[in-house]
Amino acid sequence: MSWISALAELQQKGEACVLVTIIEERGSTPRNAGSKMVVTAERIFETIGGGHLEYKAMEMAREMLASRSQDTRLERFSLGASLGQCCGGTTVLLFEPMGQPQAQIAVFGAGHVGRALVPLLASLPCKVRWIDSRENEFPEHIPAGVEKIVGDEVVDEVENMPPGSYYIVMTHNHQLDLELTAAILKRGDFAYYGLIGSKTKRVKFEHRLRERGFADTLMARMRCPMGLPEVKGKLPVEIAVSIAGEVIATYNASFGQDVKKGESSVAKLLPASRRS
């Protein structure tokens, strides 16, 4: 597969990659300037000449993917004994991250609001996992870049998300919402957690969570009601726009920063004078 076809396929799948390009060559080199290679976490497409140079380029690209770097990078290599190549020339490589999601999101619930929200999230630089136990609730067409997950053990999917993920809970069952909330708060390494519901629902959940030993400081990181309060309305699409707006505001405030256990980026949505 050509590098440009690979980029198109990866974009369609919502899979991150790094485009590696030889932008300068001097002396004897295995490939000419302009040669390209696409590197994903598990695959490569095309080549910049093979050997240890290509191995080092793959290693650097995958480090960028693992750190979710959005910055381009230039590296100069001397193709001598230290690199295990005998060409003797030099080459400069440009590393360009492509399609790196700014948020990895688990959406629990395929009801009316979920069906309005997920297409919005899919149009953003996000990777979405859409989870429900009810196959018939999902629409026939799932947006590109969205992974549909159907299974009875919905709560187990919380552990399948990477650190710093976003969680949105809007299932058809309050007890399931509570169990998901407990699992997400127990992890503690989320960038954002939103639970659909009223202030009354929040009070009831906080009471039951305290009985399970959860601290008030941890529960304070939960957004319930979730969504931007400035976006009014009760239609599914209006609620979805409100939630999507809050997601955008959150990843714009926190992208590129590590989310550690006990920390939250949600406070950055508030004016400095109101942050606790």
Short mmCIF file of N, CA, C and O in Angstrom, two decimals, residues 115-235:
data_model
loop_
_atom_site.label_atom_id
_atom_site.label_comp_id
_atom_site.label_asym_id
_atom_site.label_seq_id
_atom_site.Cartn_x
_atom_site.Cartn_y
_atom_site.Cartn_z
N ARG A 115 -27.24 8.65 20.68
CA ARG A 115 -27.29 8.63 19.21
C ARG A 115 -27.11 10.03 18.62
O ARG A 115 -26.65 10.18 17.48
N ALA A 116 -27.47 11.07 19.36
CA ALA A 116 -27.22 12.44 18.90
C ALA A 116 -25.79 12.88 19.18
O ALA A 116 -25.20 13.64 18.40
N LEU A 117 -25.20 12.38 20.27
CA LEU A 117 -23.88 12.82 20.70
C LEU A 117 -22.75 12.18 19.92
O LEU A 117 -21.79 12.86 19.51
N VAL A 118 -22.81 10.87 19.70
CA VAL A 118 -21.67 10.16 19.12
C VAL A 118 -21.27 10.70 17.74
O VAL A 118 -20.07 10.87 17.47
N PRO A 119 -22.20 11.00 16.82
CA PRO A 119 -21.76 11.59 15.55
C PRO A 119 -21.02 12.92 15.72
O PRO A 119 -20.10 13.22 14.95
N LEU A 120 -21.40 13.71 16.72
CA LEU A 120 -20.68 14.96 16.98
C LEU A 120 -19.25 14.66 17.44
O LEU A 120 -18.29 15.28 16.95
N LEU A 121 -19.11 13.73 18.38
CA LEU A 121 -17.77 13.37 18.87
C LEU A 121 -16.92 12.78 17.75
O LEU A 121 -15.71 13.01 17.69
N ALA A 122 -17.55 12.00 16.87
CA ALA A 122 -16.81 11.36 15.77
C ALA A 122 -16.26 12.39 14.79
O ALA A 122 -15.28 12.09 14.08
N SER A 123 -16.85 13.57 14.73
CA SER A 123 -16.37 14.61 13.82
C SER A 123 -15.24 15.43 14.44
O SER A 123 -14.65 16.29 13.77
N LEU A 124 -14.93 15.16 15.70
CA LEU A 124 -13.84 15.86 16.41
C LEU A 124 -12.59 14.99 16.39
O LEU A 124 -12.65 13.81 16.06
N PRO A 125 -11.42 15.55 16.77
CA PRO A 125 -10.20 14.73 16.86
C PRO A 125 -10.25 13.83 18.09
O PRO A 125 -9.46 13.98 19.03
N CYS A 126 -11.20 12.92 18.11
CA CYS A 126 -11.42 12.03 19.24
C CYS A 126 -11.51 10.59 18.74
O CYS A 126 -11.90 10.34 17.61
N LYS A 127 -11.17 9.67 19.62
CA LYS A 127 -11.39 8.25 19.35
C LYS A 127 -12.47 7.79 20.31
O LYS A 127 -12.33 7.91 21.52
N VAL A 128 -13.56 7.26 19.76
CA VAL A 128 -14.75 6.98 20.55
C VAL A 128 -15.03 5.48 20.60
O VAL A 128 -15.02 4.80 19.57
N ARG A 129 -15.30 4.99 21.82
CA ARG A 129 -15.81 3.64 22.02
C ARG A 129 -17.24 3.79 22.53
O ARG A 129 -17.46 4.40 23.58
N TRP A 130 -18.20 3.23 21.79
CA TRP A 130 -19.61 3.39 22.09
C TRP A 130 -20.12 2.06 22.64
O TRP A 130 -20.10 1.04 21.94
N ILE A 131 -20.59 2.06 23.87
CA ILE A 131 -20.82 0.83 24.61
C ILE A 131 -22.27 0.74 25.10
O ILE A 131 -22.79 1.68 25.70
N ASP A 132 -22.88 -0.42 24.84
CA ASP A 132 -24.23 -0.68 25.35
C ASP A 132 -24.45 -2.18 25.30
O ASP A 132 -23.87 -2.88 24.47
N SER A 133 -25.31 -2.68 26.18
CA SER A 133 -25.63 -4.11 26.18
C SER A 133 -26.74 -4.43 25.19
O SER A 133 -27.04 -5.61 24.94
N ARG A 134 -27.38 -3.42 24.62
CA ARG A 134 -28.55 -3.61 23.77
C ARG A 134 -28.20 -3.36 22.30
O ARG A 134 -28.12 -2.23 21.87
N GLU A 135 -28.02 -4.41 21.58
CA GLU A 135 -27.64 -4.32 20.16
C GLU A 135 -28.65 -3.50 19.36
O GLU A 135 -28.27 -2.69 18.50
N ASN A 136 -29.93 -3.66 19.65
CA ASN A 136 -30.95 -3.00 18.83
C ASN A 136 -31.06 -1.50 19.07
O ASN A 136 -31.78 -0.81 18.35
N GLU A 137 -30.35 -0.97 20.06
CA GLU A 137 -30.38 0.47 20.32
C GLU A 137 -29.42 1.23 19.41
O GLU A 137 -29.59 2.43 19.20
N PHE A 138 -28.43 0.55 18.87
CA PHE A 138 -27.46 1.22 18.00
C PHE A 138 -28.08 1.49 16.63
O PHE A 138 -28.87 0.68 16.12
N PRO A 139 -27.73 2.61 16.01
CA PRO A 139 -28.22 2.86 14.65
C PRO A 139 -27.55 1.91 13.66
O PRO A 139 -26.52 1.31 13.95
N GLU A 140 -28.14 1.80 12.49
CA GLU A 140 -27.58 0.91 11.47
C GLU A 140 -26.21 1.39 11.02
O GLU A 140 -25.30 0.59 10.79
N HIS A 141 -26.04 2.71 10.92
CA HIS A 141 -24.76 3.27 10.49
C HIS A 141 -24.00 3.80 11.70
O HIS A 141 -24.49 4.67 12.41
N ILE A 142 -22.80 3.28 11.91
CA ILE A 142 -21.92 3.76 12.98
C ILE A 142 -20.90 4.71 12.36
O ILE A 142 -20.24 4.34 11.37
N PRO A 143 -20.73 5.92 12.88
CA PRO A 143 -19.80 6.87 12.27
C PRO A 143 -18.37 6.33 12.19
O PRO A 143 -17.95 5.53 13.03
N ALA A 144 -17.66 6.74 11.16
CA ALA A 144 -16.26 6.35 11.00
C ALA A 144 -15.45 6.78 12.22
O ALA A 144 -15.66 7.88 12.76
N GLY A 145 -14.55 5.92 12.65
CA GLY A 145 -13.71 6.23 13.80
C GLY A 145 -14.34 5.88 15.13
O GLY A 145 -13.74 6.11 16.17
N VAL A 146 -15.56 5.33 15.10
CA VAL A 146 -16.26 4.93 16.33
C VAL A 146 -16.27 3.40 16.42
O VAL A 146 -16.63 2.72 15.46
N GLU A 147 -15.87 2.88 17.55
CA GLU A 147 -15.89 1.44 17.79
C GLU A 147 -17.14 1.09 18.60
O GLU A 147 -17.30 1.55 19.72
N LYS A 148 -18.00 0.28 18.02
CA LYS A 148 -19.22 -0.16 18.71
C LYS A 148 -18.91 -1.40 19.53
O LYS A 148 -18.32 -2.35 19.04
N ILE A 149 -19.33 -1.39 20.80
CA ILE A 149 -19.10 -2.52 21.69
C ILE A 149 -20.42 -2.94 22.31
O ILE A 149 -21.09 -2.15 22.98
N VAL A 150 -20.80 -4.18 22.06
CA VAL A 150 -22.03 -4.74 22.61
C VAL A 150 -21.64 -5.90 23.53
O VAL A 150 -20.90 -6.80 23.14
N GLY A 151 -22.10 -5.85 24.77
CA GLY A 151 -21.78 -6.92 25.71
C GLY A 151 -22.56 -6.76 27.00
O GLY A 151 -23.01 -5.67 27.34
N ASP A 152 -22.70 -7.86 27.70
CA ASP A 152 -23.45 -7.84 28.96
C ASP A 152 -22.66 -7.21 30.10
O ASP A 152 -23.24 -6.60 31.01
N GLU A 153 -21.33 -7.35 30.06
CA GLU A 153 -20.49 -6.84 31.17
C GLU A 153 -20.01 -5.43 30.84
O GLU A 153 -18.83 -5.19 30.58
N VAL A 154 -20.95 -4.50 30.85
CA VAL A 154 -20.65 -3.13 30.44
C VAL A 154 -19.61 -2.48 31.36
O VAL A 154 -18.70 -1.78 30.90
N VAL A 155 -19.72 -2.72 32.66
CA VAL A 155 -18.82 -2.07 33.62
C VAL A 155 -17.37 -2.47 33.38
O VAL A 155 -16.45 -1.68 33.61
N ASP A 156 -17.14 -3.68 32.89
CA ASP A 156 -15.78 -4.14 32.65
C ASP A 156 -15.06 -3.29 31.61
O ASP A 156 -13.83 -3.26 31.57
N GLU A 157 -15.82 -2.60 30.76
CA GLU A 157 -15.20 -1.78 29.71
C GLU A 157 -14.47 -0.57 30.27
O GLU A 157 -13.64 0.02 29.59
N VAL A 158 -14.77 -0.19 31.50
CA VAL A 158 -14.06 0.95 32.11
C VAL A 158 -12.56 0.67 32.16
O VAL A 158 -11.73 1.54 31.88
N GLU A 159 -12.20 -0.56 32.50
CA GLU A 159 -10.79 -0.91 32.62
C GLU A 159 -10.07 -1.00 31.29
O GLU A 159 -8.84 -1.03 31.24
N ASN A 160 -10.82 -1.05 30.20
CA ASN A 160 -10.21 -1.18 28.87
C ASN A 160 -9.81 0.16 28.27
O ASN A 160 -9.29 0.20 27.15
N MET A 161 -10.04 1.24 28.99
CA MET A 161 -9.67 2.57 28.50
C MET A 161 -8.28 2.96 29.02
O MET A 161 -7.92 2.59 30.14
N PRO A 162 -7.51 3.73 28.24
CA PRO A 162 -6.18 4.15 28.70
C PRO A 162 -6.28 5.26 29.74
O PRO A 162 -7.33 5.91 29.88
N PRO A 163 -5.21 5.50 30.50
CA PRO A 163 -5.21 6.63 31.44
C PRO A 163 -5.49 7.95 30.71
O PRO A 163 -5.12 8.12 29.56
N GLY A 164 -6.15 8.86 31.41
CA GLY A 164 -6.45 10.16 30.81
C GLY A 164 -7.65 10.15 29.88
O GLY A 164 -7.85 11.10 29.11
N SER A 165 -8.46 9.10 29.94
CA SER A 165 -9.61 8.99 29.05
C SER A 165 -10.78 9.87 29.52
O SER A 165 -10.79 10.37 30.64
N TYR A 166 -11.74 10.02 28.63
CA TYR A 166 -12.99 10.71 28.92
C TYR A 166 -14.08 9.65 29.02
O TYR A 166 -14.14 8.74 28.20
N TYR A 167 -14.95 9.81 30.01
CA TYR A 167 -16.06 8.89 30.20
C TYR A 167 -17.37 9.67 30.21
O TYR A 167 -17.48 10.68 30.92
N ILE A 168 -18.34 9.21 29.44
CA ILE A 168 -19.67 9.81 29.40
C ILE A 168 -20.67 8.70 29.65
O ILE A 168 -20.74 7.73 28.89
N VAL A 169 -21.44 8.83 30.73
CA VAL A 169 -22.38 7.78 31.13
C VAL A 169 -23.80 8.29 30.99
O VAL A 169 -24.17 9.31 31.60
N MET A 170 -24.58 7.57 30.19
CA MET A 170 -25.98 7.94 29.94
C MET A 170 -26.77 6.68 29.59
O MET A 170 -27.38 6.59 28.53
N THR A 171 -26.73 5.70 30.46
CA THR A 171 -27.41 4.44 30.18
C THR A 171 -28.90 4.53 30.54
O THR A 171 -29.37 5.54 31.07
N HIS A 172 -29.60 3.44 30.29
CA HIS A 172 -31.04 3.36 30.54
C HIS A 172 -31.36 2.94 31.97
O HIS A 172 -32.54 2.83 32.33
N ASN A 173 -30.32 2.71 32.80
CA ASN A 173 -30.53 2.09 34.10
C ASN A 173 -29.74 2.84 35.18
O ASN A 173 -28.51 2.94 35.08
N HIS A 174 -30.41 3.37 36.19
CA HIS A 174 -29.74 4.16 37.23
C HIS A 174 -28.73 3.32 38.02
O HIS A 174 -27.67 3.83 38.40
N GLN A 175 -29.05 2.07 38.26
CA GLN A 175 -28.12 1.23 39.01
C GLN A 175 -26.86 0.98 38.20
O GLN A 175 -25.75 1.00 38.74
N LEU A 176 -27.02 0.80 36.89
CA LEU A 176 -25.85 0.64 36.02
C LEU A 176 -25.04 1.93 36.00
O LEU A 176 -23.80 1.90 36.03
N ASP A 177 -25.72 3.08 35.94
CA ASP A 177 -25.02 4.36 36.02
C ASP A 177 -24.18 4.44 37.30
O ASP A 177 -23.02 4.92 37.28
N LEU A 178 -24.74 3.98 38.39
CA LEU A 178 -24.05 4.03 39.68
C LEU A 178 -22.82 3.12 39.67
O LEU A 178 -21.74 3.52 40.13
N GLU A 179 -22.96 1.91 39.13
CA GLU A 179 -21.83 0.98 39.10
C GLU A 179 -20.73 1.49 38.17
O GLU A 179 -19.54 1.35 38.47
N LEU A 180 -21.12 2.09 37.06
CA LEU A 180 -20.13 2.69 36.17
C LEU A 180 -19.41 3.85 36.85
O LEU A 180 -18.19 4.00 36.76
N THR A 181 -20.18 4.67 37.56
CA THR A 181 -19.60 5.80 38.30
C THR A 181 -18.58 5.31 39.30
O THR A 181 -17.46 5.86 39.39
N ALA A 182 -18.92 4.28 40.06
CA ALA A 182 -18.00 3.75 41.07
C ALA A 182 -16.71 3.23 40.41
O ALA A 182 -15.61 3.47 40.90
N ALA A 183 -16.84 2.53 39.27
CA ALA A 183 -15.68 1.99 38.58
C ALA A 183 -14.78 3.09 38.04
O ALA A 183 -13.54 3.02 38.11
N ILE A 184 -15.39 4.14 37.50
CA ILE A 184 -14.62 5.25 36.94
C ILE A 184 -13.91 6.04 38.04
O ILE A 184 -12.73 6.37 37.93
N LEU A 185 -14.64 6.34 39.11
CA LEU A 185 -14.02 7.08 40.22
C LEU A 185 -12.93 6.25 40.89
O LEU A 185 -11.91 6.79 41.33
N LYS A 186 -13.11 4.94 40.96
CA LYS A 186 -12.10 4.08 41.56
C LYS A 186 -10.80 4.15 40.77
O LYS A 186 -9.72 4.16 41.35
N ARG A 187 -10.91 4.20 39.43
CA ARG A 187 -9.69 4.36 38.62
C ARG A 187 -9.00 5.68 38.96
O ARG A 187 -7.79 5.72 39.15
N GLY A 188 -9.74 6.74 38.93
CA GLY A 188 -9.21 8.04 39.35
C GLY A 188 -8.30 8.73 38.37
O GLY A 188 -7.84 9.84 38.63
N ASP A 189 -8.02 8.11 37.21
CA ASP A 189 -7.05 8.71 36.28
C ASP A 189 -7.74 9.27 35.04
O ASP A 189 -7.13 9.37 33.98
N PHE A 190 -9.00 9.66 35.16
CA PHE A 190 -9.75 10.18 34.02
C PHE A 190 -9.49 11.67 33.83
O PHE A 190 -9.25 12.40 34.80
N ALA A 191 -9.56 12.11 32.59
CA ALA A 191 -9.46 13.54 32.30
C ALA A 191 -10.82 14.22 32.45
O ALA A 191 -10.90 15.40 32.77
N TYR A 192 -11.87 13.42 32.21
CA TYR A 192 -13.22 13.98 32.28
C TYR A 192 -14.18 12.84 32.56
O TYR A 192 -14.08 11.76 31.99
N TYR A 193 -15.13 13.09 33.48
CA TYR A 193 -16.22 12.15 33.69
C TYR A 193 -17.53 12.92 33.77
O TYR A 193 -17.72 13.75 34.66
N GLY A 194 -18.44 12.64 32.83
CA GLY A 194 -19.75 13.27 32.81
C GLY A 194 -20.85 12.24 32.97
O GLY A 194 -20.83 11.19 32.32
N LEU A 195 -21.79 12.52 33.86
CA LEU A 195 -22.93 11.65 34.13
C LEU A 195 -24.20 12.42 33.81
O LEU A 195 -24.43 13.51 34.34
N ILE A 196 -25.04 11.84 32.94
CA ILE A 196 -26.29 12.53 32.60
C ILE A 196 -27.24 12.47 33.79
O ILE A 196 -27.30 11.47 34.52
N GLY A 197 -27.96 13.57 34.02
CA GLY A 197 -28.90 13.58 35.13
C GLY A 197 -29.01 14.95 35.76
O GLY A 197 -28.32 15.90 35.40
N SER A 198 -29.88 15.03 36.74
CA SER A 198 -30.19 16.29 37.43
C SER A 198 -29.32 16.45 38.67
O SER A 198 -28.59 15.55 39.07
N LYS A 199 -29.46 17.61 39.30
CA LYS A 199 -28.77 17.83 40.57
C LYS A 199 -29.29 16.86 41.64
O LYS A 199 -28.53 16.43 42.51
N THR A 200 -30.57 16.53 41.56
CA THR A 200 -31.14 15.57 42.51
C THR A 200 -30.47 14.20 42.35
O THR A 200 -30.15 13.54 43.35
N LYS A 201 -30.26 13.79 41.11
CA LYS A 201 -29.58 12.51 40.87
C LYS A 201 -28.17 12.55 41.43
O LYS A 201 -27.71 11.58 42.04
N ARG A 202 -27.50 13.67 41.27
CA ARG A 202 -26.15 13.79 41.80
C ARG A 202 -26.15 13.62 43.32
O ARG A 202 -25.31 12.91 43.87
N VAL A 203 -27.06 14.29 44.00
CA VAL A 203 -27.12 14.19 45.47
C VAL A 203 -27.34 12.74 45.91
O VAL A 203 -26.68 12.25 46.84
N LYS A 204 -28.25 12.05 45.24
CA LYS A 204 -28.52 10.65 45.58
C LYS A 204 -27.29 9.78 45.34
O LYS A 204 -26.94 8.92 46.16
N PHE A 205 -26.61 10.00 44.21
CA PHE A 205 -25.42 9.20 43.89
C PHE A 205 -24.30 9.48 44.89
O PHE A 205 -23.61 8.55 45.33
N GLU A 206 -24.11 10.76 45.24
CA GLU A 206 -23.04 11.09 46.19
C GLU A 206 -23.30 10.42 47.54
O GLU A 206 -22.36 9.93 48.18
N HIS A 207 -24.56 10.38 47.98
CA HIS A 207 -24.89 9.72 49.24
C HIS A 207 -24.52 8.24 49.19
O HIS A 207 -23.89 7.71 50.12
N ARG A 208 -24.88 7.57 48.11
CA ARG A 208 -24.60 6.14 47.99
C ARG A 208 -23.11 5.87 47.80
O ARG A 208 -22.59 4.85 48.28
N LEU A 209 -22.42 6.78 47.14
CA LEU A 209 -20.98 6.61 46.95
C LEU A 209 -20.21 6.84 48.25
O LEU A 209 -19.21 6.17 48.51
N ARG A 210 -20.66 7.78 49.06
CA ARG A 210 -20.03 7.98 50.37
C ARG A 210 -20.15 6.71 51.21
O ARG A 210 -19.22 6.35 51.93
N GLU A 211 -21.28 6.04 51.11
CA GLU A 211 -21.46 4.79 51.84
C GLU A 211 -20.46 3.73 51.40
O GLU A 211 -20.13 2.82 52.16
N ARG A 212 -19.97 3.85 50.18
CA ARG A 212 -18.97 2.91 49.66
C ARG A 212 -17.54 3.38 49.94
O ARG A 212 -16.59 2.72 49.53
N GLY A 213 -17.41 4.53 50.57
CA GLY A 213 -16.09 5.00 50.95
C GLY A 213 -15.43 6.00 50.03
O GLY A 213 -14.25 6.31 50.19
N PHE A 214 -16.16 6.52 49.05
CA PHE A 214 -15.58 7.50 48.13
C PHE A 214 -15.54 8.88 48.78
O PHE A 214 -16.50 9.31 49.41
N ALA A 215 -14.42 9.56 48.60
CA ALA A 215 -14.22 10.87 49.22
C ALA A 215 -14.93 11.96 48.42
O ALA A 215 -15.09 11.87 47.20
N ASP A 216 -15.33 13.02 49.13
CA ASP A 216 -16.00 14.15 48.48
C ASP A 216 -15.11 14.79 47.42
O ASP A 216 -15.60 15.25 46.38
N THR A 217 -13.81 14.87 47.68
CA THR A 217 -12.90 15.50 46.72
C THR A 217 -12.88 14.74 45.40
O THR A 217 -12.75 15.35 44.33
N LEU A 218 -13.00 13.42 45.46
CA LEU A 218 -13.04 12.61 44.24
C LEU A 218 -14.37 12.79 43.53
O LEU A 218 -14.41 12.98 42.30
N MET A 219 -15.46 12.77 44.27
CA MET A 219 -16.78 12.93 43.65
C MET A 219 -16.96 14.32 43.04
O MET A 219 -17.74 14.49 42.10
N ALA A 220 -16.23 15.30 43.56
CA ALA A 220 -16.34 16.65 43.02
C ALA A 220 -15.85 16.73 41.58
O ALA A 220 -16.20 17.67 40.85
N ARG A 221 -15.07 15.75 41.15
CA ARG A 221 -14.56 15.75 39.78
C ARG A 221 -15.60 15.27 38.78
O ARG A 221 -15.40 15.36 37.57
N MET A 222 -16.69 14.73 39.26
CA MET A 222 -17.76 14.24 38.40
C MET A 222 -18.63 15.40 37.92
O MET A 222 -19.05 16.23 38.72
N ARG A 223 -18.91 15.45 36.63
CA ARG A 223 -19.79 16.47 36.07
C ARG A 223 -21.21 15.91 35.98
O ARG A 223 -21.50 15.04 35.15
N CYS A 224 -22.09 16.38 36.85
CA CYS A 224 -23.48 15.96 36.85
C CYS A 224 -24.30 17.06 37.54
O CYS A 224 -24.10 17.27 38.74
N PRO A 225 -25.13 17.77 36.83
CA PRO A 225 -25.41 17.63 35.40
C PRO A 225 -24.17 17.96 34.56
O PRO A 225 -23.35 18.78 34.97
N MET A 226 -24.05 17.30 33.43
CA MET A 226 -22.92 17.59 32.55
C MET A 226 -23.36 18.45 31.38
O MET A 226 -24.55 18.62 31.11
N GLY A 227 -22.35 19.00 30.70
CA GLY A 227 -22.61 19.89 29.57
C GLY A 227 -22.44 21.35 29.96
O GLY A 227 -22.44 21.70 31.14
N LEU A 228 -22.29 22.19 28.96
CA LEU A 228 -22.13 23.63 29.19
C LEU A 228 -23.48 24.23 29.58
O LEU A 228 -24.46 24.11 28.84
N PRO A 229 -23.55 24.87 30.74
CA PRO A 229 -24.84 25.42 31.19
C PRO A 229 -25.38 26.50 30.28
O PRO A 229 -26.59 26.76 30.27
N GLU A 230 -24.50 27.14 29.49
CA GLU A 230 -24.96 28.20 28.59
C GLU A 230 -25.79 27.64 27.42
O GLU A 230 -26.53 28.38 26.77
N VAL A 231 -25.60 26.34 27.13
CA VAL A 231 -26.36 25.71 26.03
C VAL A 231 -27.65 25.13 26.62
O VAL A 231 -27.63 24.12 27.31
N LYS A 232 -28.74 25.79 26.36
CA LYS A 232 -30.03 25.40 26.95
C LYS A 232 -30.78 24.44 26.04
O LYS A 232 -30.48 24.31 24.86
N GLY A 233 -31.78 23.79 26.59
CA GLY A 233 -32.67 22.95 25.79
C GLY A 233 -32.70 21.52 26.28
O GLY A 233 -31.74 21.03 26.88
N LYS A 234 -33.81 20.83 26.00
CA LYS A 234 -34.00 19.46 26.45
C LYS A 234 -34.09 18.46 25.30
O LYS A 234 -34.23 17.27 25.55
N LEU A 235 -34.01 18.94 24.07
CA LEU A 235 -33.99 18.02 22.95
C LEU A 235 -32.68 17.23 22.96
O LEU A 235 -31.64 17.76 23.38
#
